[in-house]
mmCIF file of N, CA and C in Angstrom:
data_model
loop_
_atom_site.group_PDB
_atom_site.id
_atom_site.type_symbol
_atom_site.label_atom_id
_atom_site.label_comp_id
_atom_site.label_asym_id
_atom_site.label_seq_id
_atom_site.Cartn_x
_atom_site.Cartn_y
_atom_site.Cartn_z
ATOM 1 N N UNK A 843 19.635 3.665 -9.496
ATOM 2 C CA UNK A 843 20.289 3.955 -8.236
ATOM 3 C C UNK A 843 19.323 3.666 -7.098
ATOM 4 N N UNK A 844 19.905 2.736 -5.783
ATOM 5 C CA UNK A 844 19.016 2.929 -5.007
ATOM 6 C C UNK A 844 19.231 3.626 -3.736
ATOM 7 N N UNK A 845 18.640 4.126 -3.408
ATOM 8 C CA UNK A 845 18.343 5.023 -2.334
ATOM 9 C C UNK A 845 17.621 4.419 -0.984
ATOM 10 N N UNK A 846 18.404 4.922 -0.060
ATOM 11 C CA UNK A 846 17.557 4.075 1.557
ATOM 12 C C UNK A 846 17.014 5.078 2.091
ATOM 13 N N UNK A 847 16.241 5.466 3.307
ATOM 14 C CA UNK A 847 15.959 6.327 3.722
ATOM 15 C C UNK A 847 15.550 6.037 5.309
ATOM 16 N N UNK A 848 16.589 6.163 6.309
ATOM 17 C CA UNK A 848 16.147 5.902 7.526
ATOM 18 C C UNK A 848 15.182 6.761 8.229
ATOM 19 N N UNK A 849 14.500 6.391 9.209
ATOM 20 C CA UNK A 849 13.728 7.082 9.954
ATOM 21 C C UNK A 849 13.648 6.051 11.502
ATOM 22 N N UNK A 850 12.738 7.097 12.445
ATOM 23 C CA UNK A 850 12.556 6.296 13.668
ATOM 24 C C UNK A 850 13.467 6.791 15.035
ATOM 25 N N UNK A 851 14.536 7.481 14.462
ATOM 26 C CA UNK A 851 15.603 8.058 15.741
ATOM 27 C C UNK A 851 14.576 9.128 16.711
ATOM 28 N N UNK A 852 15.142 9.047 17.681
ATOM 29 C CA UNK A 852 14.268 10.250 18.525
ATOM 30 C C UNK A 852 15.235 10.371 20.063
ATOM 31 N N UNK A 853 14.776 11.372 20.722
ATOM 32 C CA UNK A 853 15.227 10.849 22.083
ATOM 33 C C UNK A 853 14.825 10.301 23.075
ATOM 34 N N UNK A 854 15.341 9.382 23.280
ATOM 35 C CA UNK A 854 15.007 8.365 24.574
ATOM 36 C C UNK A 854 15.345 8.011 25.626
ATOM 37 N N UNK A 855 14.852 7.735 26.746
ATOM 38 C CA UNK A 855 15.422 7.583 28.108
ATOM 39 C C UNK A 855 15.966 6.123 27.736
ATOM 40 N N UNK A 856 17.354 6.336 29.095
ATOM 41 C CA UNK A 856 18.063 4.903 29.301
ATOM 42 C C UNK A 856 17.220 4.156 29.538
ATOM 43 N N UNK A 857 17.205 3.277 29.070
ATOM 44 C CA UNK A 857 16.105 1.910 29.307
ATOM 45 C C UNK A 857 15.068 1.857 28.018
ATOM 46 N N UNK A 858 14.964 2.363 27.568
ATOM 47 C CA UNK A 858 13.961 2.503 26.414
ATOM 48 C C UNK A 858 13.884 2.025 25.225
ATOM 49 N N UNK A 859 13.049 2.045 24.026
ATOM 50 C CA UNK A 859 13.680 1.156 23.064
ATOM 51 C C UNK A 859 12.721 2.292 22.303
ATOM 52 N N UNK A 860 13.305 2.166 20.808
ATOM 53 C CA UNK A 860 12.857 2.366 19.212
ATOM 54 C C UNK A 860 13.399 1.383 18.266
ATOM 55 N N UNK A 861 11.858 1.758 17.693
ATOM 56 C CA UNK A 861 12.687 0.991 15.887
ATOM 57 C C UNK A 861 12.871 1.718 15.315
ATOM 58 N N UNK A 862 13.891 1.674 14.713
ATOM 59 C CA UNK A 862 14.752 2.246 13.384
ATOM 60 C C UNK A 862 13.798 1.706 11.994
ATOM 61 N N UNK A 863 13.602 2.362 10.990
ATOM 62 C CA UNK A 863 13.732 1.938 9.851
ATOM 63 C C UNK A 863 14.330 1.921 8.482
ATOM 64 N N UNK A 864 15.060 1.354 7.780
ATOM 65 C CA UNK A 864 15.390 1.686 6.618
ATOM 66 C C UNK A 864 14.398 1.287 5.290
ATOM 67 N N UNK A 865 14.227 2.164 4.668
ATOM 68 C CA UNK A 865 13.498 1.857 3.565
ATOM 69 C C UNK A 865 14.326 2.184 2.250
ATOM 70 N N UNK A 866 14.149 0.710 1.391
ATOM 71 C CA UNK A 866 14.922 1.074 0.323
ATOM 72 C C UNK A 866 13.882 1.583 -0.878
ATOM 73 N N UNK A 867 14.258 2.432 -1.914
ATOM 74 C CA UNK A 867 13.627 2.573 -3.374
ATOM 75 C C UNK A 867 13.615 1.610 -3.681
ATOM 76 N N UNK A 868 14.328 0.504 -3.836
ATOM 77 C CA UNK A 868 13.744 -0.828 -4.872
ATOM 78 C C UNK A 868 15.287 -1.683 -4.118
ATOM 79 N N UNK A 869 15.117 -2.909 -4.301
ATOM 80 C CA UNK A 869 15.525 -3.558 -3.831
ATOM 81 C C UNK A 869 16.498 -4.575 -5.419
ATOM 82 N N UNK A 870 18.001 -4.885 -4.778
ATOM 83 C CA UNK A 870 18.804 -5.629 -5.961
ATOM 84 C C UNK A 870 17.992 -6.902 -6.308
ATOM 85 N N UNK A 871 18.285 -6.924 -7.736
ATOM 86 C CA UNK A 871 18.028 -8.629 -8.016
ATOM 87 C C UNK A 871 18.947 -9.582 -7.795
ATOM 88 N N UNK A 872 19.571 -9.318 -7.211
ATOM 89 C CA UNK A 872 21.190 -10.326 -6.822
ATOM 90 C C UNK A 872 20.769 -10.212 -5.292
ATOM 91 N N UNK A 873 21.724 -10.987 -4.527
ATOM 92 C CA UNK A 873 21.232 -11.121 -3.215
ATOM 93 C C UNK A 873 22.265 -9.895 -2.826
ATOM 94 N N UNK A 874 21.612 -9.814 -1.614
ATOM 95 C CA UNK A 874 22.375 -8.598 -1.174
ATOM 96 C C UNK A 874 22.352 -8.364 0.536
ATOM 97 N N UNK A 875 23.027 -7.621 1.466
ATOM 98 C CA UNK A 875 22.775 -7.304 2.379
ATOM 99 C C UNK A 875 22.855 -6.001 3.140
ATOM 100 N N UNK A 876 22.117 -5.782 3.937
ATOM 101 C CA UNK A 876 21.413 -4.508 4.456
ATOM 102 C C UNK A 876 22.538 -4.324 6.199
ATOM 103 N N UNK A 877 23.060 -3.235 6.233
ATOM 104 C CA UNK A 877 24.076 -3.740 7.449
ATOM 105 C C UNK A 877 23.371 -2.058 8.318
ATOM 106 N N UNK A 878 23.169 -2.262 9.342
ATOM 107 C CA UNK A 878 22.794 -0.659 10.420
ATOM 108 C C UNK A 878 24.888 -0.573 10.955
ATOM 109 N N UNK A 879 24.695 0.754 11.056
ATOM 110 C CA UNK A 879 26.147 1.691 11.431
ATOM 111 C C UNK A 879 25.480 2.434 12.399
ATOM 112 N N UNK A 880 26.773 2.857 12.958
ATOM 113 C CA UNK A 880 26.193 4.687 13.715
ATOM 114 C C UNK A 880 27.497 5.038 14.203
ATOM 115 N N UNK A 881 27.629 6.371 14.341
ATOM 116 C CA UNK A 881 28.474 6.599 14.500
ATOM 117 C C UNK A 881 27.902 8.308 15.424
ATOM 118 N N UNK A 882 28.869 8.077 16.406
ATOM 119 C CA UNK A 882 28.727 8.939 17.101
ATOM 120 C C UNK A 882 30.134 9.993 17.202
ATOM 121 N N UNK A 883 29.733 11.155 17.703
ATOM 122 C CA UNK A 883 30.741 12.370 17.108
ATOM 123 C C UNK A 883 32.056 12.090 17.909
ATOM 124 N N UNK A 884 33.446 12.161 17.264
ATOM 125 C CA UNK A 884 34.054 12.226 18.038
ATOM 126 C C UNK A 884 34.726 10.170 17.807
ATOM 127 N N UNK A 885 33.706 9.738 17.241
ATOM 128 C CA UNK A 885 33.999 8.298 17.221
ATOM 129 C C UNK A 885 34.179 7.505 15.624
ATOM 130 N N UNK A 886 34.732 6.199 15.506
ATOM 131 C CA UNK A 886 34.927 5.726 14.317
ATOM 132 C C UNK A 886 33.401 5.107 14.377
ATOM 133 N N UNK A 887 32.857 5.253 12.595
ATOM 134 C CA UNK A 887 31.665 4.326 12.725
ATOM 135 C C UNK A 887 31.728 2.555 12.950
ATOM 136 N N UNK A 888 30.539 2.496 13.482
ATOM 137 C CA UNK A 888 30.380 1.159 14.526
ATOM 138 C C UNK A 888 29.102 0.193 13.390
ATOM 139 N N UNK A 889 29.526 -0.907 12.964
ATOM 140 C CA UNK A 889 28.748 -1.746 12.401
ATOM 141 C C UNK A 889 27.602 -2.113 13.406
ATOM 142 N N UNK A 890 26.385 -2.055 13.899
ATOM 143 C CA UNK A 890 26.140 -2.406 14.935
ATOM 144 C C UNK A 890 25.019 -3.867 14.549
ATOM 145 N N UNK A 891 24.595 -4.256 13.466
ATOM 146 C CA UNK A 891 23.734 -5.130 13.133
ATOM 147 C C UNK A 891 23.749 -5.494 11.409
ATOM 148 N N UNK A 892 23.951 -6.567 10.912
ATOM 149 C CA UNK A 892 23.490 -6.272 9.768
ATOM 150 C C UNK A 892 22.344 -7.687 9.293
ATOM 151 N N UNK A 893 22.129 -7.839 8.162
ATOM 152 C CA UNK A 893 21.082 -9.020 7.854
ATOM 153 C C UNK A 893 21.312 -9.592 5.630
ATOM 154 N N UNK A 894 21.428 -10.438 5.824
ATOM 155 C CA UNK A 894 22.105 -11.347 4.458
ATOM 156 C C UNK A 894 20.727 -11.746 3.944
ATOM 157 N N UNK A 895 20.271 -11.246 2.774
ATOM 158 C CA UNK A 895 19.209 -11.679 1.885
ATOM 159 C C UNK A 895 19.458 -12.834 1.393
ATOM 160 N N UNK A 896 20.197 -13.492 1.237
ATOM 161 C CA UNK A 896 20.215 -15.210 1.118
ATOM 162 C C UNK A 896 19.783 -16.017 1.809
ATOM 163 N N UNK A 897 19.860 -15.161 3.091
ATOM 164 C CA UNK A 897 19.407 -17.283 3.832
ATOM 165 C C UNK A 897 18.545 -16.446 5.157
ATOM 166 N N UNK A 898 18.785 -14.826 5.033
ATOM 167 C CA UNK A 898 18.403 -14.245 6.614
ATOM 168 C C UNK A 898 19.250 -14.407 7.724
ATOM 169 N N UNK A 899 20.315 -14.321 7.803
ATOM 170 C CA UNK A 899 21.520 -14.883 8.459
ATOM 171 C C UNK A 899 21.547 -13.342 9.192
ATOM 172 N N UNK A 900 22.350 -12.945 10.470
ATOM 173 C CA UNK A 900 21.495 -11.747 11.019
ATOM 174 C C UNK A 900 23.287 -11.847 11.955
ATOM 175 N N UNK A 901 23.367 -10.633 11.490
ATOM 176 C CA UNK A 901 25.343 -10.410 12.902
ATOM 177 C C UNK A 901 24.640 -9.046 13.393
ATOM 178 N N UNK A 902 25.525 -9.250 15.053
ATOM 179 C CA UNK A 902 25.221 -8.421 15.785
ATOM 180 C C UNK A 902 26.971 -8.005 16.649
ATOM 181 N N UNK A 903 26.487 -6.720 16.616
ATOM 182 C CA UNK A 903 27.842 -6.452 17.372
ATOM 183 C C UNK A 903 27.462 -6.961 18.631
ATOM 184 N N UNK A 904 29.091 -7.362 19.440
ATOM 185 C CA UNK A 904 28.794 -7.488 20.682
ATOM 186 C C UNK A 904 28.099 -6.976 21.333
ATOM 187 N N UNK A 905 28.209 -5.380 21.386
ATOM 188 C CA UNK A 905 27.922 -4.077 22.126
ATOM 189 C C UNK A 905 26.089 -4.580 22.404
ATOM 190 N N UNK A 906 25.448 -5.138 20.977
ATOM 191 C CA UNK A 906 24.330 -4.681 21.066
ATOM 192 C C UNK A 906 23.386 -6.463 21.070
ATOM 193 N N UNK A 907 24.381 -7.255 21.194
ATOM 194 C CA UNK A 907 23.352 -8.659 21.086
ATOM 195 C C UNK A 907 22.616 -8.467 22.644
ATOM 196 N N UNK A 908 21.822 -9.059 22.380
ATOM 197 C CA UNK A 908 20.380 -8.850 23.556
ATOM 198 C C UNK A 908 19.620 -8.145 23.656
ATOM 199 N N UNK A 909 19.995 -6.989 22.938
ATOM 200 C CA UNK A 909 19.292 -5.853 23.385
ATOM 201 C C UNK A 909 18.823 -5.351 21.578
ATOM 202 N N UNK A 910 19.604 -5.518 20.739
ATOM 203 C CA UNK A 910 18.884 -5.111 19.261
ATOM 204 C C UNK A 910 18.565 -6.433 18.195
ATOM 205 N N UNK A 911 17.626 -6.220 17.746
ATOM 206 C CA UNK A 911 17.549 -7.427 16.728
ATOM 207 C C UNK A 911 16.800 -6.748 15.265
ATOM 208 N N UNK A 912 17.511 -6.911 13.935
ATOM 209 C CA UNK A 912 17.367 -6.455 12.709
ATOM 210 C C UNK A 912 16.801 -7.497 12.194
ATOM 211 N N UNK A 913 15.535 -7.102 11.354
ATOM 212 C CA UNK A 913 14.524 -7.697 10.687
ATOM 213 C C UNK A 913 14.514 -6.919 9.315
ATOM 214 N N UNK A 914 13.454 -7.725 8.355
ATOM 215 C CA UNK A 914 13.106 -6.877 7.052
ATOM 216 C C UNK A 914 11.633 -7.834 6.999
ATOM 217 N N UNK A 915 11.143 -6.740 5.817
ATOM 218 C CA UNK A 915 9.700 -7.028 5.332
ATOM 219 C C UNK A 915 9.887 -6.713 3.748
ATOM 220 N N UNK A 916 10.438 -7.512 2.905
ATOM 221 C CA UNK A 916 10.302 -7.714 1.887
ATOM 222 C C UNK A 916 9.091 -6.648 0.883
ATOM 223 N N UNK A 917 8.333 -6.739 1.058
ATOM 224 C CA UNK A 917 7.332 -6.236 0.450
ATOM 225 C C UNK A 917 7.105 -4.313 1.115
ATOM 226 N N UNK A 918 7.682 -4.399 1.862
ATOM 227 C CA UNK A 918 7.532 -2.978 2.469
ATOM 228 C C UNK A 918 9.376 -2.355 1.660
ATOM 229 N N UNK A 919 9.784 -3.259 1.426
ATOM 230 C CA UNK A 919 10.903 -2.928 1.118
ATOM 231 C C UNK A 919 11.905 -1.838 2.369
ATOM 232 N N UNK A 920 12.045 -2.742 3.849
ATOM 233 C CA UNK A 920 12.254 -2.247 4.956
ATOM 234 C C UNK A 920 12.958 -3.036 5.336
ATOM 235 N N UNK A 921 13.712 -2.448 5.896
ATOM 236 C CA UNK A 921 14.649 -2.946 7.371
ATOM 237 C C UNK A 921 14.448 -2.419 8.283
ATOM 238 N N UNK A 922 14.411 -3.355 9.652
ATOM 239 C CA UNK A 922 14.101 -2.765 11.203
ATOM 240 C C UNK A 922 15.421 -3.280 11.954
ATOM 241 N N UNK A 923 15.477 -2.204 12.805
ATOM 242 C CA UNK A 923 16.201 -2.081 13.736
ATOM 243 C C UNK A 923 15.648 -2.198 14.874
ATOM 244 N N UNK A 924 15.299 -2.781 15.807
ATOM 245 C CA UNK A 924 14.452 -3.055 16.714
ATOM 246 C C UNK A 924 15.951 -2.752 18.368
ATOM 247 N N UNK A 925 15.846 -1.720 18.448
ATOM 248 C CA UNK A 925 16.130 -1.258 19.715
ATOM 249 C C UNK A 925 15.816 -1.235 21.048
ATOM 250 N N UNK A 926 15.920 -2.279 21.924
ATOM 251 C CA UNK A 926 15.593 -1.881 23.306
ATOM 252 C C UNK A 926 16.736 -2.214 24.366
ATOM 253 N N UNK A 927 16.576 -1.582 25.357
ATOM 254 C CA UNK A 927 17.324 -1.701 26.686
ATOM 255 C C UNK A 927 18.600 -0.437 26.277
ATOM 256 N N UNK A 928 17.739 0.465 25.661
ATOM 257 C CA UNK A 928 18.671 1.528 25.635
ATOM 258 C C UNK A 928 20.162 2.145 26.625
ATOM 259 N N UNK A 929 21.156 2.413 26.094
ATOM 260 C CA UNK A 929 22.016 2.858 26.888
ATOM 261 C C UNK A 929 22.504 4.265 26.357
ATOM 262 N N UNK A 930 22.849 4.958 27.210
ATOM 263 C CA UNK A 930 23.477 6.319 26.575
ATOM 264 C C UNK A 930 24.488 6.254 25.997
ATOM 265 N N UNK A 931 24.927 5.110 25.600
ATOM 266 C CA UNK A 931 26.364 4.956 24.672
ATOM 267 C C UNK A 931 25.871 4.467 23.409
ATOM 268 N N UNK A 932 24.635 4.172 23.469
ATOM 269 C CA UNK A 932 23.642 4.190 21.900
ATOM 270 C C UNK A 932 23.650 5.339 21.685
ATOM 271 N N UNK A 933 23.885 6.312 22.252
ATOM 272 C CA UNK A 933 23.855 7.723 20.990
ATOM 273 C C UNK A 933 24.568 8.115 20.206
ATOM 274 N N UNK A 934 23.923 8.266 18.812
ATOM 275 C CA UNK A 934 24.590 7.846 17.701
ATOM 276 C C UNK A 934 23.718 8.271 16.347
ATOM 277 N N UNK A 935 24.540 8.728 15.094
ATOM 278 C CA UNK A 935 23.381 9.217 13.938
ATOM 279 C C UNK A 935 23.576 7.060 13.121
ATOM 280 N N UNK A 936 22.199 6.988 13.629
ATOM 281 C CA UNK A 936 22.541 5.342 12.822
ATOM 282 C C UNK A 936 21.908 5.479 10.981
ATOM 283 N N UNK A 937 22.558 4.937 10.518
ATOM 284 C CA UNK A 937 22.675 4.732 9.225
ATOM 285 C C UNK A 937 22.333 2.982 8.765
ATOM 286 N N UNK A 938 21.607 2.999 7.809
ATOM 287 C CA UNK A 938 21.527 1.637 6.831
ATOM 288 C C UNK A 938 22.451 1.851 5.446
ATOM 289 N N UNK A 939 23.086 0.775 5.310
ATOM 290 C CA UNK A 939 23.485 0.160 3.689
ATOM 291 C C UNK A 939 23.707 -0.402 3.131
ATOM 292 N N UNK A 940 23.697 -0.571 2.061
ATOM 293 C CA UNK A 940 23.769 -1.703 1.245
ATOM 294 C C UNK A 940 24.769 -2.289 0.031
ATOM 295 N N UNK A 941 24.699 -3.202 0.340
ATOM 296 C CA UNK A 941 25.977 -4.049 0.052
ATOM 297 C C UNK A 941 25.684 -5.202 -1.044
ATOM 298 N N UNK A 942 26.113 -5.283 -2.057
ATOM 299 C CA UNK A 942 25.666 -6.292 -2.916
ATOM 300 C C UNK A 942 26.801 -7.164 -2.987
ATOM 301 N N UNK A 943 28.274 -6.932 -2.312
ATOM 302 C CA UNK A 943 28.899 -7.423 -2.097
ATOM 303 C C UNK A 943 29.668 -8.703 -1.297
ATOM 304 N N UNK A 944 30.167 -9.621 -1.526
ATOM 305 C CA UNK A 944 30.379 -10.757 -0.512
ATOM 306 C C UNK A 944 30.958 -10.417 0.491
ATOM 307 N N UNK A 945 32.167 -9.872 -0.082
ATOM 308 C CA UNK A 945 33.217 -9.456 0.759
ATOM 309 C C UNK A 945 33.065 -8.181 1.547
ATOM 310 N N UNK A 946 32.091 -7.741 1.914
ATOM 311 C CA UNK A 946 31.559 -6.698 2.938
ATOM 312 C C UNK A 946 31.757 -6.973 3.861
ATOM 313 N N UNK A 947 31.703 -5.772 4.964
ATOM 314 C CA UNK A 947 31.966 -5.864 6.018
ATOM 315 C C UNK A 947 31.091 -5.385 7.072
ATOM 316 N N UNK A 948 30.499 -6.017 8.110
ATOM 317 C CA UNK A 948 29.320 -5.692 9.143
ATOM 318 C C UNK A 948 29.966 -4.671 10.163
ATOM 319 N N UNK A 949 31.137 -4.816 10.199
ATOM 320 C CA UNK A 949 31.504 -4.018 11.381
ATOM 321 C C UNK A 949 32.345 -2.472 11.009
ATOM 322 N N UNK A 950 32.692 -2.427 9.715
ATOM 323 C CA UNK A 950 33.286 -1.464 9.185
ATOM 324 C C UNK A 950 32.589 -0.648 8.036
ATOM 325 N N UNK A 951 31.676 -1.465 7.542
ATOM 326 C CA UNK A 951 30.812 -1.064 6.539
ATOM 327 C C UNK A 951 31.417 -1.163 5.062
ATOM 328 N N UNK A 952 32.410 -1.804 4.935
ATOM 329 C CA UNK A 952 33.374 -1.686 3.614
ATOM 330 C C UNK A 952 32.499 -2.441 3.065
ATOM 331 N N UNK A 953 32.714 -2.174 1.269
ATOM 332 C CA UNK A 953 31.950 -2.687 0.507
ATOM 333 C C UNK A 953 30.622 -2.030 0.453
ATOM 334 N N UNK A 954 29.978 -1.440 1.417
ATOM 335 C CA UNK A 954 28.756 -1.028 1.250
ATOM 336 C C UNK A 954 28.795 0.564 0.716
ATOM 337 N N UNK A 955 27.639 0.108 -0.405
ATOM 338 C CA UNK A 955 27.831 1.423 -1.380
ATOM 339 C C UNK A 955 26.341 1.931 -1.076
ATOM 340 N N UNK A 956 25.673 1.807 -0.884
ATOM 341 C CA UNK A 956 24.916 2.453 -0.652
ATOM 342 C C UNK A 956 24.166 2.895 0.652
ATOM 343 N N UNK A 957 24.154 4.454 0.648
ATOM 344 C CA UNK A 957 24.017 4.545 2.196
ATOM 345 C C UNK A 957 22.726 5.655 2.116
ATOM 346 N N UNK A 958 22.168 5.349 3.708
ATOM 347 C CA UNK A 958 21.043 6.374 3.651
ATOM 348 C C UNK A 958 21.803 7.693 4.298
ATOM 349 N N UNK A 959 20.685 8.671 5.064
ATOM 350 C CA UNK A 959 21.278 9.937 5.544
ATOM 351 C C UNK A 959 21.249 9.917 6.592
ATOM 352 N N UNK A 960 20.806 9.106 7.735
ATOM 353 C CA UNK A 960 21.077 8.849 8.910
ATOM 354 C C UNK A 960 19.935 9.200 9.788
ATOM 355 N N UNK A 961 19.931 9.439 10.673
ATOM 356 C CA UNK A 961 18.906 9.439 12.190
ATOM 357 C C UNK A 961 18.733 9.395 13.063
ATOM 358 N N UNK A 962 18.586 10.307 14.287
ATOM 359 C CA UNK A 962 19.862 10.527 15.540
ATOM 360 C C UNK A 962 19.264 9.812 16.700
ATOM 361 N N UNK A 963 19.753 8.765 17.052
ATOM 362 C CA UNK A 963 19.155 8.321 18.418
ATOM 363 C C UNK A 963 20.427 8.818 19.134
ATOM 364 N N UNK A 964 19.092 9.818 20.300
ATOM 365 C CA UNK A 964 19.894 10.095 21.328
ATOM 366 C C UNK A 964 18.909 9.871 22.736
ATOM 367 N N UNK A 965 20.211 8.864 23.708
ATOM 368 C CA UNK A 965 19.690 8.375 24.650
ATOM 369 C C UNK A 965 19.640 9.065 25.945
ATOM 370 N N UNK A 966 19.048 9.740 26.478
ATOM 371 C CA UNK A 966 19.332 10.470 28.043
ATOM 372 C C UNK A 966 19.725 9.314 28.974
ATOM 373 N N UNK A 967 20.116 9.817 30.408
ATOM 374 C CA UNK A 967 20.548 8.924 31.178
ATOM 375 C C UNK A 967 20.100 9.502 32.234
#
């Protein structure tokens, strides 16, 4: 079974940035992909970034192109979330998971079975 484990949320002023991290226990031998969510209370969860271990192929929600960009380090067995130009509508418990699936989904998270426990970025304004 693998297990993710985010970290990195905190609170931050509008304008500001954090990285997120997900760290997996061990990583699939099939290709696979790593997708960030969040979901804030009151709201449906929001695909906001994800990244395709085949080729590094990288989707971004609208909401967040320019301002977030998702990376990994193989050997750290990590995913980054690289956050800046914070807005208070980034507040949100963001989540990583994983998907060994084709037919997944970046913006809904379907298909993805494995999930971490989340991590609260919350943005002041």
């Amino acid at each position: 079974e693998i297990h993710l484990a985010e970290s990195g949320g905190s609170l931050v002023q509008a304008g500001g940035s954090l990285r997120l991290s997900c760290e997996a226990s061990e990583l699939p031998v099939d290709d696979y992909a790593i997708g960030w969510f969040r979901q804030a209370p009151g709201k449906e969860r929001e695909g906001v970034a994800g990244i395709d271990s085949s080729d590094g192929s990288t989707y971004y929600a609208d909401s967040v192109k320019g301002r977030f960009a998702i990376s990994s380090d193989n050997a750290k067995k990590t995913v980054y979330l690289q956050m800046n130009s914070l807005r208070a509508e980034d507040t949100a418990a963001y989540y990583c998971a994983l998907s060994t699936d084709w037919l997944s989904n970046y913006e809904t998270g379907s298909g993805f079975t494995s999930w971490g426990q989340g991590t609260q970025v919350t943005v002041s304004s």
